[in-house]
XYZ file of C-alpha atoms in Angstrom:
367
model
C -5.387 30.974 24.843
C -5.544 34.613 23.855
C -7.658 36.942 26.062
C -8.641 39.204 23.302
C -11.924 39.434 21.606
C -12.546 36.503 19.182
C -14.590 36.417 15.899
C -16.713 33.570 17.500
C -17.873 34.855 20.910
C -16.382 32.925 23.738
C -19.845 32.459 25.404
C -21.346 31.069 22.254
C -18.509 28.539 21.908
C -19.052 27.454 25.398
C -22.765 26.732 25.011
C -22.999 25.301 21.648
C -22.889 21.772 20.919
C -21.534 21.651 17.316
C -19.923 23.849 14.649
C -19.581 23.613 10.876
C -16.471 24.497 8.989
C -16.823 25.045 5.112
C -13.683 25.014 3.001
C -12.584 23.988 -0.408
C -9.615 21.729 0.166
C -6.787 20.343 -1.704
C -4.556 17.636 -0.113
C -1.857 20.236 0.502
C -4.167 22.589 2.234
C -5.419 19.862 4.515
C -1.909 18.534 5.239
C -1.580 21.737 7.401
C -5.122 22.626 8.251
C -5.662 19.243 9.930
C -3.556 20.352 12.836
C -5.592 23.288 13.490
C -8.901 21.373 13.233
C -7.521 18.692 15.665
C -6.253 21.419 18.084
C -9.693 23.287 17.881
C -11.388 20.061 18.604
C -9.168 19.442 21.670
C -9.690 23.153 22.749
C -13.367 22.644 22.697
C -14.075 18.887 23.554
C -17.841 19.646 24.085
C -18.106 20.675 20.450
C -18.775 18.230 17.591
C -16.823 19.524 14.689
C -18.417 18.903 11.392
C -16.566 19.695 7.939
C -18.201 20.701 4.720
C -15.663 19.733 1.885
C -16.921 21.863 -1.209
C -15.921 20.483 -4.574
C -15.073 23.524 -6.806
C -15.140 21.272 -9.764
C -18.840 20.544 -9.166
C -20.392 19.675 -12.505
C -23.685 18.526 -14.078
C -21.625 16.203 -16.496
C -22.284 12.798 -15.035
C -19.269 11.168 -16.721
C -16.973 13.162 -14.318
C -18.942 12.130 -11.168
C -16.976 8.800 -10.516
C -13.779 10.533 -10.526
C -14.912 13.399 -8.221
C -16.678 10.852 -5.870
C -13.232 9.150 -5.233
C -11.360 12.327 -4.435
C -8.445 10.989 -1.942
C -9.109 13.651 0.662
C -12.426 11.935 1.480
C -10.481 8.875 2.615
C -8.274 11.074 4.891
C -11.059 13.193 6.506
C -13.142 10.089 7.019
C -10.287 8.581 9.223
C -9.972 11.731 11.251
C -11.257 11.160 14.765
C -11.699 14.848 15.437
C -14.591 15.187 12.834
C -17.884 14.135 13.948
C -19.252 14.579 10.513
C -17.912 15.310 6.946
C -19.983 16.400 3.999
C -18.381 14.947 0.856
C -21.349 14.743 -1.641
C -20.980 18.219 -3.049
C -19.568 17.342 -6.642
C -23.001 17.482 -8.537
C -25.624 20.259 -8.408
C -28.301 17.692 -7.149
C -26.051 16.339 -4.375
C -25.097 19.921 -3.252
C -28.666 20.722 -2.775
C -29.256 17.630 -0.860
C -26.266 18.303 1.128
C -27.416 21.878 2.010
C -30.771 20.503 3.106
C -29.032 18.000 5.209
C -26.873 20.715 6.727
C -29.820 22.948 7.435
C -31.519 20.256 9.364
C -28.498 20.116 11.772
C -29.538 23.846 12.947
C -25.770 24.686 13.459
C -25.378 27.396 16.049
C -22.023 28.470 14.493
C -20.828 28.253 10.807
C -17.325 29.273 9.730
C -16.245 29.508 6.039
C -12.531 29.186 5.383
C -13.163 29.568 1.687
C -10.683 32.075 -0.039
C -12.064 31.578 -3.610
C -15.088 33.497 -4.342
C -15.699 34.064 -0.648
C -18.951 36.016 -1.419
C -20.645 32.777 -2.630
C -19.557 31.063 0.531
C -20.945 33.702 2.780
C -24.293 33.083 1.114
C -23.761 29.369 1.518
C -22.953 29.564 5.126
C -26.015 31.909 5.877
C -28.306 29.482 3.801
C -27.254 26.579 6.023
C -27.608 28.386 9.136
C -30.310 31.108 8.985
C -30.298 31.873 12.608
C -26.789 30.845 13.662
C -23.385 32.944 13.997
C -21.816 32.913 10.571
C -18.217 33.991 10.150
C -16.434 34.007 6.654
C -13.744 35.481 4.627
C -14.153 38.850 2.824
C -12.308 40.417 -0.038
C -12.412 44.014 -1.112
C -15.572 44.849 -3.094
C -15.567 47.301 -6.034
C -18.543 49.663 -7.068
C -19.266 47.186 -9.875
C -19.902 44.232 -7.493
C -22.963 45.273 -5.306
C -24.022 41.719 -5.077
C -20.813 40.975 -3.196
C -21.445 43.518 -0.686
C -24.875 42.150 -0.114
C -23.476 38.627 0.323
C -20.947 39.956 3.022
C -23.791 41.478 4.849
C -24.872 37.894 5.671
C -21.851 37.514 7.814
C -21.836 38.297 11.687
C -18.069 38.453 11.607
C -15.471 38.603 8.814
C -11.808 37.979 8.436
C -9.519 38.767 5.366
C -8.099 36.105 3.130
C -4.481 35.570 3.483
C -1.642 37.619 1.849
C 1.947 36.373 1.716
C 4.030 39.553 1.467
C 6.672 38.437 3.965
C 9.430 36.001 2.541
C 9.359 33.920 5.672
C 5.623 33.619 5.704
C 4.638 30.032 5.735
C 1.144 28.782 4.929
C 0.779 27.341 8.556
C 1.275 30.982 9.798
C -1.840 32.016 7.775
C -3.719 29.210 9.168
C -2.664 29.784 12.807
C -3.787 33.514 12.218
C -7.244 32.364 10.997
C -7.770 30.237 14.274
C -6.239 32.748 16.470
C -8.767 35.173 15.264
C -11.688 32.654 15.484
C -11.164 31.287 19.062
C -7.832 32.396 20.493
C -6.275 29.066 19.528
C -2.581 29.063 19.626
C -0.656 26.353 17.725
C 3.072 26.878 17.539
C 6.383 25.107 16.574
C 6.281 21.376 15.764
C 2.586 21.372 16.562
C 2.170 22.698 12.987
C 4.084 20.028 11.417
C 2.005 17.755 9.083
C 1.191 14.261 10.294
C -0.745 11.255 8.791
C -1.830 8.188 10.803
C -1.477 5.511 8.433
C -3.840 2.511 9.077
C -1.929 -0.894 9.449
C -3.599 -2.482 6.383
C -2.059 0.233 4.141
C 1.326 -0.132 5.666
C 1.051 -3.826 4.952
C -0.167 -3.055 1.342
C 3.126 -1.082 0.841
C 5.368 -3.907 2.112
C 3.426 -6.462 -0.158
C 3.851 -4.032 -3.210
C 7.543 -3.650 -2.589
C 7.999 -7.348 -2.266
C 5.960 -7.887 -5.604
C 8.285 -5.522 -7.280
C 11.304 -7.457 -5.727
C 12.276 -4.139 -3.852
C 12.098 -5.888 -0.570
C 14.266 -6.998 1.048
C 16.738 -4.644 -0.203
C 20.309 -3.419 0.241
C 20.274 0.043 -1.741
C 18.162 3.107 -1.024
C 14.491 3.596 -2.055
C 13.682 6.828 -3.840
C 10.321 8.125 -4.682
C 9.940 10.524 -7.432
C 6.775 12.594 -8.068
C 6.809 14.806 -11.256
C 2.986 15.654 -11.170
C 1.015 18.546 -10.052
C -2.391 19.809 -10.733
C -1.042 22.474 -12.904
C 1.516 22.179 -15.819
C 3.460 25.025 -14.435
C 4.297 22.886 -11.371
C 5.083 19.571 -13.249
C 8.491 18.245 -13.963
C 9.064 16.384 -17.408
C 9.050 12.517 -17.365
C 12.274 12.882 -19.547
C 13.691 14.685 -16.709
C 12.861 12.059 -14.224
C 14.245 9.400 -16.598
C 17.603 11.258 -16.861
C 17.749 11.760 -13.107
C 17.349 8.073 -12.450
C 20.074 7.228 -15.069
C 22.483 9.821 -13.421
C 21.815 8.564 -9.863
C 22.359 4.928 -10.848
C 25.830 5.922 -12.091
C 26.725 7.717 -8.803
C 28.658 6.175 -6.042
C 26.376 5.168 -3.179
C 23.287 4.850 -5.452
C 24.134 2.111 -7.849
C 21.863 -0.193 -5.932
C 19.003 2.139 -5.370
C 15.518 1.308 -6.536
C 13.113 3.952 -7.834
C 9.394 4.504 -7.584
C 7.926 6.978 -10.155
C 4.455 8.421 -9.036
C 1.751 9.091 -11.651
C -1.665 10.459 -11.012
C -4.183 7.736 -12.350
C -5.151 9.645 -15.394
C -1.491 9.916 -16.608
C -0.544 6.388 -15.818
C -0.569 4.913 -19.400
C 1.245 7.928 -20.800
C 3.954 7.649 -17.979
C 4.470 3.915 -18.620
C 4.904 4.814 -22.251
C 7.552 7.385 -21.677
C 9.388 5.670 -18.857
C 9.416 2.475 -20.730
C 11.268 3.949 -23.765
C 14.375 4.264 -21.391
C 14.549 0.720 -20.309
C 15.494 1.666 -16.644
C 16.384 -1.004 -14.346
C 15.120 -1.009 -10.748
C 12.248 1.344 -11.531
C 8.427 0.903 -11.059
C 5.509 3.265 -11.589
C 3.098 3.747 -8.773
C -0.273 5.266 -8.556
C -2.714 5.372 -5.450
C -5.761 4.367 -7.341
C -7.513 2.415 -4.559
C -7.217 4.638 -1.292
C -5.403 7.790 -0.314
C -3.436 5.967 2.389
C -1.641 3.915 -0.346
C 0.382 7.130 -1.042
C 1.612 7.988 2.514
C 2.199 4.235 3.129
C 4.434 4.089 0.126
C 6.271 7.298 1.013
C 7.007 6.079 4.598
C 8.796 3.147 3.191
C 11.337 5.346 1.169
C 14.637 6.807 2.152
C 14.233 9.841 -0.019
C 11.470 11.837 -1.784
C 11.864 14.011 -4.766
C 8.698 15.877 -5.557
C 7.395 18.926 -7.441
C 5.228 21.495 -5.473
C 2.135 19.393 -4.481
C 0.743 17.322 -1.677
C 3.495 14.715 -1.889
C 6.101 17.328 -1.031
C 4.310 18.127 2.332
C 3.408 14.409 3.055
C 7.141 13.760 2.952
C 7.362 15.850 6.160
C 4.380 14.059 7.551
C 6.131 10.507 7.259
C 9.384 11.940 8.397
C 11.435 11.088 5.072
C 13.852 13.578 3.564
C 12.482 15.542 0.607
C 13.965 17.500 -2.235
C 11.282 19.719 -3.342
C 11.251 21.361 -6.887
C 9.427 24.726 -6.723
C 8.531 27.793 -8.824
C 9.651 31.068 -7.061
C 5.981 32.085 -6.741
C 4.060 31.124 -3.446
C 7.260 30.657 -1.030
C 4.607 30.141 1.607
C 4.157 26.646 0.388
C 7.694 25.312 1.076
C 7.898 22.277 3.303
C 7.652 23.450 7.090
C 10.254 20.923 8.317
C 13.411 22.649 7.056
C 15.760 20.295 8.841
C 14.642 17.499 6.446
C 13.792 19.440 3.393
C 15.883 20.826 0.511
C 14.134 23.289 -1.751
C 15.342 23.868 -5.368
C 13.519 26.782 -6.980
C 13.391 27.469 -10.790
C 15.888 30.185 -11.817
C 13.542 32.956 -12.974
C 10.402 34.417 -11.275
C 8.218 33.458 -14.262
C 9.769 29.921 -14.826
C 7.818 26.916 -14.588
C 9.223 23.928 -12.539
C 10.373 22.266 -15.662
C 13.276 24.860 -15.755
C 14.802 23.055 -12.802
C 17.544 20.935 -14.275
C 18.692 17.473 -13.538
C 22.092 18.812 -12.590
C 20.622 21.054 -9.912
C 18.852 17.930 -8.378
C 22.093 15.849 -8.512
C 23.973 18.583 -6.774
C 21.226 18.512 -3.824
C 21.533 14.680 -3.704
């Protein structure tokens, strides 16, 4: 542990019984942040670690609530033994207010906001939850036209800047390590930063049952998982490329007996079925983790190779120790898979290019 001063006073950490972290989290974020929460909980075993997962898509449109309520990250955080409590009901304005009142009743002695988007709003939220506690949060530069931002940041007892990735070898886990080093002197290095996922036995069995239903198990050829979907179109790979890749691999020596699983997000499943169906591909099935988050890593763990665009699947490949070919833009190099030994990164040729600019030929060369 570092001996320098930390953003959370050491004596406060020692005498406190609980702490709340506030964050807006995507699955990719949590794939790396999880290691630091786990290490922090081990560093302070007397502290109950609570997590507020803020939903940036919060809406008064009730038709969207069922989808938001089933966010896959909630399954994952609920299974993490190092969290004593997780706030997940923040997707509607009413539930958001209810959650604030529930959190205020906890009388947190320490609240830490790890929110990098609109950090001034989260500074206000952290102070509202803990009027008398020690509050730490991110702070961005404030212009003269943003006096309300400045007022919000004055509610913080300690501040840290959001991350910047100017160094080419800078990985997102370096950023998170810097955050927690500042907060409490925590050091997480080397393989301790590698993603991990503890898959419950029931979901491992689910994967085996599904493979058997597809007649993919038992098998003689390799099993390949292809994920062309990401949250933004800039990071997606066309389904036509996926079909062309499968056809090319099935003609290559050593891959003729391969079986293919094409991942689709639930809302795109029907469209994917239509496009992939046009090609009449043999040994190919569509997959979507519609029931529980752990369906995804369980299926990934059963594969021999994962090919994925820049999204959570790419990082989960490292977590389940399956080789991955990652298709990425040139922007945000800090998000490359951290396990370099088992990861091959293919970047789009131009800095402004979307992932769709990665060709099937490039992927075939990597294979």
